XYZ file of C-alpha atoms in Angstrom:
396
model
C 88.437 107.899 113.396
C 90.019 105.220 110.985
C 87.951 103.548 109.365
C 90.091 101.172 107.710
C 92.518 98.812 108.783
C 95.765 98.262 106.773
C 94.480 95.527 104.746
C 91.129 96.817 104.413
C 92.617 99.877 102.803
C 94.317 97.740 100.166
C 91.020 95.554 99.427
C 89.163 98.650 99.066
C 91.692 100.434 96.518
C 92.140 96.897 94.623
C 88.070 96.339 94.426
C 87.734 99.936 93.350
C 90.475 99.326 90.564
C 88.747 95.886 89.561
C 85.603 97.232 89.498
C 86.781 98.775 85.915
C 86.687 97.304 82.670
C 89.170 94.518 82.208
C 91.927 95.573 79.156
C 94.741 92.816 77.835
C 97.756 93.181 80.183
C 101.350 93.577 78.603
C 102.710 91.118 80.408
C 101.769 87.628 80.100
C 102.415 87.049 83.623
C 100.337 90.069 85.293
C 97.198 88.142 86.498
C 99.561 86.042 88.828
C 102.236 87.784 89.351
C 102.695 89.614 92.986
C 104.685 92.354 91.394
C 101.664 93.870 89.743
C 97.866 93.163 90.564
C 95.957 96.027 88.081
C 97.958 95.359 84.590
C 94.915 94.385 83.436
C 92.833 97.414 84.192
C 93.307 100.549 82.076
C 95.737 103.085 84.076
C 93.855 106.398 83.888
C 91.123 103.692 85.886
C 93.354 102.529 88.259
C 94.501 106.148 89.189
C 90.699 107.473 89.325
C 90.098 104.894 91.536
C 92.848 105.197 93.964
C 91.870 109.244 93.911
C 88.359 108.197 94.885
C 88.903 105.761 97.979
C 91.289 108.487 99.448
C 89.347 111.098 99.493
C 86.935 109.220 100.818
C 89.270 108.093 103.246
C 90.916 111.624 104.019
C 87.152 113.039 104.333
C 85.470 110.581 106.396
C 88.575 111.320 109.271
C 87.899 115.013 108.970
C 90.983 116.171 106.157
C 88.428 117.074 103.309
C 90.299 119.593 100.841
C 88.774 121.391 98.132
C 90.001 118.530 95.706
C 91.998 115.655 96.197
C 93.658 114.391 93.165
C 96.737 111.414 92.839
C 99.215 112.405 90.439
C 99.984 109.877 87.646
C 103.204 108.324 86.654
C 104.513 109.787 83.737
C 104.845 105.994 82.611
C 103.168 103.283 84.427
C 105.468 100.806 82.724
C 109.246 100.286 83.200
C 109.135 102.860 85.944
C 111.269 100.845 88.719
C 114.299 102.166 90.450
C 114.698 98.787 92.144
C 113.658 95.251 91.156
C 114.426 92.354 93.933
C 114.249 89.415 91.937
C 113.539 85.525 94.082
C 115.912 82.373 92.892
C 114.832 79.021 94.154
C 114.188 75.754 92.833
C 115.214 76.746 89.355
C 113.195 79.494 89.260
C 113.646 82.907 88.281
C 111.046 85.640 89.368
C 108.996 86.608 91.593
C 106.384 85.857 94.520
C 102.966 84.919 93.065
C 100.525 86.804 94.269
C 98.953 85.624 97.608
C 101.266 82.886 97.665
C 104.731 83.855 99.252
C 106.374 80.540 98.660
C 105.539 79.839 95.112
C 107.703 81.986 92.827
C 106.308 82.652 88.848
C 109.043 82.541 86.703
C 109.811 85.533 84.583
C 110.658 85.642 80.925
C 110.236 89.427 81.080
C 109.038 91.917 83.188
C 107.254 95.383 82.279
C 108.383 96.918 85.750
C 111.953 97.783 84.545
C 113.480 97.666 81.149
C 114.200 94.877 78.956
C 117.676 95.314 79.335
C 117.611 95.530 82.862
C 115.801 92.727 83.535
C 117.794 90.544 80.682
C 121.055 91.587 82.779
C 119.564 90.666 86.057
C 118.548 86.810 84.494
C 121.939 86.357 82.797
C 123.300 87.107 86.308
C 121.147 84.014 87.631
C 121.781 81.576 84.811
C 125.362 82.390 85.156
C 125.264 81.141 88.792
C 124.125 78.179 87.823
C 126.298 77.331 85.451
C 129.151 78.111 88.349
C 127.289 75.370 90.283
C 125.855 78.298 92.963
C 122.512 76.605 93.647
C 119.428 78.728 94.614
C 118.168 79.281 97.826
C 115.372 76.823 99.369
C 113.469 79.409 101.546
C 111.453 76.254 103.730
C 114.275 74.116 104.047
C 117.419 76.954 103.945
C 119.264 75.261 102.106
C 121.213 76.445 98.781
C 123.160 79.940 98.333
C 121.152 82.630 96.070
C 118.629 84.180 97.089
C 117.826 87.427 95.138
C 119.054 89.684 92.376
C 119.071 92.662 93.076
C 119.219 95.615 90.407
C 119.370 99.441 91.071
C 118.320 101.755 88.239
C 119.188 105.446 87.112
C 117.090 107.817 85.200
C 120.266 107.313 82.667
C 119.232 103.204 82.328
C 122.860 102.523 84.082
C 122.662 99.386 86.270
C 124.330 98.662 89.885
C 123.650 94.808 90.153
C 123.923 92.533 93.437
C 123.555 89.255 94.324
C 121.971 88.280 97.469
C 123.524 85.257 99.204
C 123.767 83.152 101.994
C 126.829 82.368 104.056
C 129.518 80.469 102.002
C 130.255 80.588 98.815
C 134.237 81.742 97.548
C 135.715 84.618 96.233
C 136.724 83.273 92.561
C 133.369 82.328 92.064
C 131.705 85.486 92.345
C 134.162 87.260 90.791
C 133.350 85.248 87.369
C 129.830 85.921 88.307
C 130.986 89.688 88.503
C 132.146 89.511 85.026
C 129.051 88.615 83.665
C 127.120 91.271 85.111
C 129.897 93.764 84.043
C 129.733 92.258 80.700
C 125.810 93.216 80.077
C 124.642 96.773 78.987
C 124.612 99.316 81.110
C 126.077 97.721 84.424
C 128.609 99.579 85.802
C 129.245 98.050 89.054
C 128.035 94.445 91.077
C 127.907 94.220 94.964
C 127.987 90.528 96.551
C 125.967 90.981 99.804
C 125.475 88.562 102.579
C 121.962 87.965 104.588
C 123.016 84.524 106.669
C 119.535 84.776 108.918
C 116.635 83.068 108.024
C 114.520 86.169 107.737
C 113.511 86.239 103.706
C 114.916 90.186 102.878
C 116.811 91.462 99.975
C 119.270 93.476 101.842
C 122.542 91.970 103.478
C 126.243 92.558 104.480
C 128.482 94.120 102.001
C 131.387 91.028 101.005
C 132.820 92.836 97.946
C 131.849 94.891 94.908
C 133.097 94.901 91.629
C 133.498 97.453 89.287
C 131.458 101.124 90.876
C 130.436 100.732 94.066
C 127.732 103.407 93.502
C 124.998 104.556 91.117
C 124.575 107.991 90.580
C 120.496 109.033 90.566
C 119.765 112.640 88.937
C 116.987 114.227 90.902
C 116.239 117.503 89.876
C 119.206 119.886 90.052
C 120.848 117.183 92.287
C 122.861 113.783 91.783
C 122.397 111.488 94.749
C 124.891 108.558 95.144
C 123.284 105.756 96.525
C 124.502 102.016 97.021
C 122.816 98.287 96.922
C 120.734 98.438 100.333
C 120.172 102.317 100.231
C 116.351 103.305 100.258
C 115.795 106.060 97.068
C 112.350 106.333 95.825
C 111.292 104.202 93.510
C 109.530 105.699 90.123
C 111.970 106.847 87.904
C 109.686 109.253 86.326
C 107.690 110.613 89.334
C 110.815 111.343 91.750
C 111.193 114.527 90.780
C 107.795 115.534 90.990
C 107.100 114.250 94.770
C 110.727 116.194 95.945
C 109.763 118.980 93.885
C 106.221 119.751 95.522
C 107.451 119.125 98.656
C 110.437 121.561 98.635
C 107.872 124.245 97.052
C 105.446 123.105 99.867
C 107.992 123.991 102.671
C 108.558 127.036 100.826
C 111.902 127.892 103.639
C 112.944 131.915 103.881
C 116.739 132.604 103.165
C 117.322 132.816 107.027
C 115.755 129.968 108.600
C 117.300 126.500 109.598
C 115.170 123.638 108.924
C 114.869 119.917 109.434
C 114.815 117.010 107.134
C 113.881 114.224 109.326
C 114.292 110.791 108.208
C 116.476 111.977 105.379
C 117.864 109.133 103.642
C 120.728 110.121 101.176
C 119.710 113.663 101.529
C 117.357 113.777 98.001
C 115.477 116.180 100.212
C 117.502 118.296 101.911
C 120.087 118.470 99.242
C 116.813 121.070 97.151
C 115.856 122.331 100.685
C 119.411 123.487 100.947
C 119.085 125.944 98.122
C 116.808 128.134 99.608
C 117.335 127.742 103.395
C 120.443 129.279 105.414
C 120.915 125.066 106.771
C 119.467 121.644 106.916
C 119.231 119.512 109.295
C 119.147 116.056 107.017
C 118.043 113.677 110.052
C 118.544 109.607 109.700
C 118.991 107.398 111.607
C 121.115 104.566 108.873
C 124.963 105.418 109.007
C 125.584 104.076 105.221
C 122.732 106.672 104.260
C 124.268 109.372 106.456
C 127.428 108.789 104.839
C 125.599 108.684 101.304
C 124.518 112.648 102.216
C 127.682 113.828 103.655
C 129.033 112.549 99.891
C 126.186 114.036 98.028
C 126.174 117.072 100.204
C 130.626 117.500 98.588
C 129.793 116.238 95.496
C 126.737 118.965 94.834
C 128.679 121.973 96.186
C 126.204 121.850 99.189
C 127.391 123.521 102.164
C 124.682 124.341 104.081
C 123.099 120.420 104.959
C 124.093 119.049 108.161
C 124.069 115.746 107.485
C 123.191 113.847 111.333
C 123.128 110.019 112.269
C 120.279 109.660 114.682
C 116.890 108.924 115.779
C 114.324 111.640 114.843
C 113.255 111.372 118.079
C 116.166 111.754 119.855
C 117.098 114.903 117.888
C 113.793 116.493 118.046
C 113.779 116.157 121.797
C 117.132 118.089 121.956
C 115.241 120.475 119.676
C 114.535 124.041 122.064
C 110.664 125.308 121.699
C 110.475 127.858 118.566
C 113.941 125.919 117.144
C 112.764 124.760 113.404
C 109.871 127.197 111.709
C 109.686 124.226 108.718
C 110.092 120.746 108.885
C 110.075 117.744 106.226
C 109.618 114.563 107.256
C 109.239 111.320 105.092
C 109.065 108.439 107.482
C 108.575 104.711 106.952
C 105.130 102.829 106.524
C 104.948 102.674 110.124
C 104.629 106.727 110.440
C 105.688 109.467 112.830
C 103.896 107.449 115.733
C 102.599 109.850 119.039
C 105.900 110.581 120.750
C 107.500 111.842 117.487
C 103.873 113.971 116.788
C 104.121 115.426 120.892
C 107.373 116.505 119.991
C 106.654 118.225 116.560
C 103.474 120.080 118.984
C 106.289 121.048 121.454
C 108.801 122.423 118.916
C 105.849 124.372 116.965
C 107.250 124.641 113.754
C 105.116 127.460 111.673
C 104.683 124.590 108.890
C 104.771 121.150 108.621
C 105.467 119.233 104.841
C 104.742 115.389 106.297
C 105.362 112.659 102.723
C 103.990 109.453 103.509
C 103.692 106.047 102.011
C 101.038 104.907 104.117
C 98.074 107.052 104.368
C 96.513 105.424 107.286
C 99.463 106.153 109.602
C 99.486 109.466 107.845
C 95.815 110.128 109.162
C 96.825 108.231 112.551
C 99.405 111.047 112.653
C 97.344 113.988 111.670
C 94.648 113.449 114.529
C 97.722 113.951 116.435
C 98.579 117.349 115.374
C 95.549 118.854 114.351
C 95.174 120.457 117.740
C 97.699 122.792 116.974
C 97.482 122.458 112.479
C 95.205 122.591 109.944
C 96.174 120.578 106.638
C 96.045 123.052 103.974
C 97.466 121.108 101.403
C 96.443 116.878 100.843
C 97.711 114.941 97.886
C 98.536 111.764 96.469
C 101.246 110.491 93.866
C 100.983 107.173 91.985
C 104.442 106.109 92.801
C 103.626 102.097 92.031
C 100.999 101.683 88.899
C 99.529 98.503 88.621
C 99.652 97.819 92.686
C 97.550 98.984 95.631
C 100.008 101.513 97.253
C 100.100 105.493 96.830
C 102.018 108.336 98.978
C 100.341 111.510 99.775
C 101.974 115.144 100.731
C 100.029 116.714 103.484
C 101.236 120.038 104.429
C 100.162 121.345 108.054
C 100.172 125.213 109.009
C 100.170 126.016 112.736
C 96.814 128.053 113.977
């Protein structure tokens, strides 16, 4: 039983957080804003409150555990690994909250550092001075539609622009120099999206300068590029791989699974203790990501593979993988992927999620072979609705 529909789940969690006393926010924008909705709540309220509704949440669906906590970001300011910043009509910023196609424009932003975000709105201001108008999301019209930036734990920057179709080569390199040209850029990607569909992703055209950005994780450096997924708290990272390596706990001898993998920020720390990894994903650019941060780590024991998790599991024999990690998108593991994990009968199960209602969607699945032993929840985005739980499943 779910009690809660997607959007319910959110309302709940922001009228728990609003429910606190209100504090002055630190940025100027935060009460319309959509990249923050609690600034102005005190943070040790807003994680008490998420705590609360979850457990509720987790209880009422039958996954009570002796105490259910959410772990706090080390900082709940400037903790961004990624920023996707809107241009259009002159404006810098981003969505306002509610209202997808009115954009606030920034003069700062407490998400990411000052620098960063001063390098990001030099980047736009310089496009308009090259005569590279913003993008008109009703009418799709114009050429810019996002800056992108990609953050290390060492403040270095990878920068991109977001564009539509057009646009010439000798302008974006002089755009290129002016994102080379503020501190701590080392490299600026130029990527295509000619659709009509409003992302922040697109087509590699050309880079400038590094083509990658090199994020520390632990005893690990993962190389990642502009549209590569990497979680996104600078300061919490290492705390969610951490507990779930130490969760999956693999012997010396066993092979084990990684499924939905990414650039192998997983599996590269599973690696160390396991005899191989199977570092499952189904995005060639973030295969090819693990194969280079498998080399460039001295791993030789993760088997980086391009595929669908359910495809692999289902070539999986009965008994095959004792442990298994799996950190899928919003959407979750979804019944075919859960019938398969009941078929295979892994001993444990470490299951990171972003969405706790698929997560509990899931876990109805396989508690008729598991019992959750382990349930909590990590504060990944302060000052917004969202939180990611580790649940970790033992068979029996």
């Amino acid at each position: 039983m779910i009690s809660l529909t997607a959007k319910g789940l959110r309302k709940a969690i922001v009228d728990s957080v609003l429910a606190g006393p209100v504090t002055p926010p630190a940025c100027p924008h935060a009460r319309e804003c959509g990249g923050c909705a609690f600034q102005d709540r005190a943070y040790t309220d807003q994680v008490a409150a998420k705590a609360s509704v979850l457990r509720d949440l987790y209880a009422a669906n039958g996954f009570a555990v002796d105490e259910f906590t959410v772990v706090p970001s080390p900082n709940p300011f400037a903790y961004r690994t990624r920023m996707d910043y809107v241009a259009t009509k002159g404006r810098f910023g981003l969505r306002a909250r509610g209202k997808f196609n009115y954009i606030i424009e920034l003069t700062t932003c407490h998400l990411i550092p000052p620098e960063a975000f001063a390098a990001a709105q030099a980047v736009w201001r310089r496009a308009g001075e090259l005569g590279l108008p913003d993008y008109d999301i009703r009418a799709h019209t114009g050429f810019l539609r996002y800056v992108v930036v990609r953050r290390n734990f060492n403040d270095e920057l990878l920068l991109a622009a977001v564009t539509a179709a057009g646009g010439d080569e000798p302008a974006l390199a002089a755009l290129a120099e002016t994102a080379l040209a503020q501190p701590g850029v080392v490299g600026f990607h130029w990527l295509v999206n000619d659709t009509r569909t409003d992302l922040s992703f697109g087509e590699p055209r050309q880079h400038w300068g590094a083509a990658e950005l090199a994020m520390r994780v632990g005893e690990m450096v993962c190389y990642i590029g502009p549209n590569t997924f990497f979680q996104n708290n600078v300061y919490l990272a290492d705390r969610l791989i951490g507990d779930a390596v130490a969760a999956a706990a693999p012997a010396a001898t066993m092979r084990v699974a990684d499924l939905y993998g990414g650039v192998g920020a997983i599996g590269l720390h599973l690696a160390r203790y396991a005899a191989q990894v199977d570092c499952v994903e189904a995005v060639a650019e973030s295969v090819s990501f693990a194969q280079r941060n498998a080399l460039a780590n001295g791993v030789v024991n993760l088997n980086p593979i391009c595929a669908d998790t359910l495809a692999y599991l289902r070539a999986q024999p009965e008994g095959s993988l004792p442990i298994i990690v799996a950190d899928p998108p919003r959407t979750g593991l979804g019944p075919q992927v859960c019938h398969e994990l009941l078929r295979i009968g892994p001993q444990r199960i470490v299951y990171v999620s972003c969405n706790p209602l698929t997560q509990i969607a899931d876990l109805q699945i396989l508690r008729t072979a598991y019992h959750v032993t382990s349930l909590r929840g990590y504060d990944m985005f302060p000052h917004t609705p969202h939180v990611e739980a580790i649940a970790v499943l033992e068979r029996g």
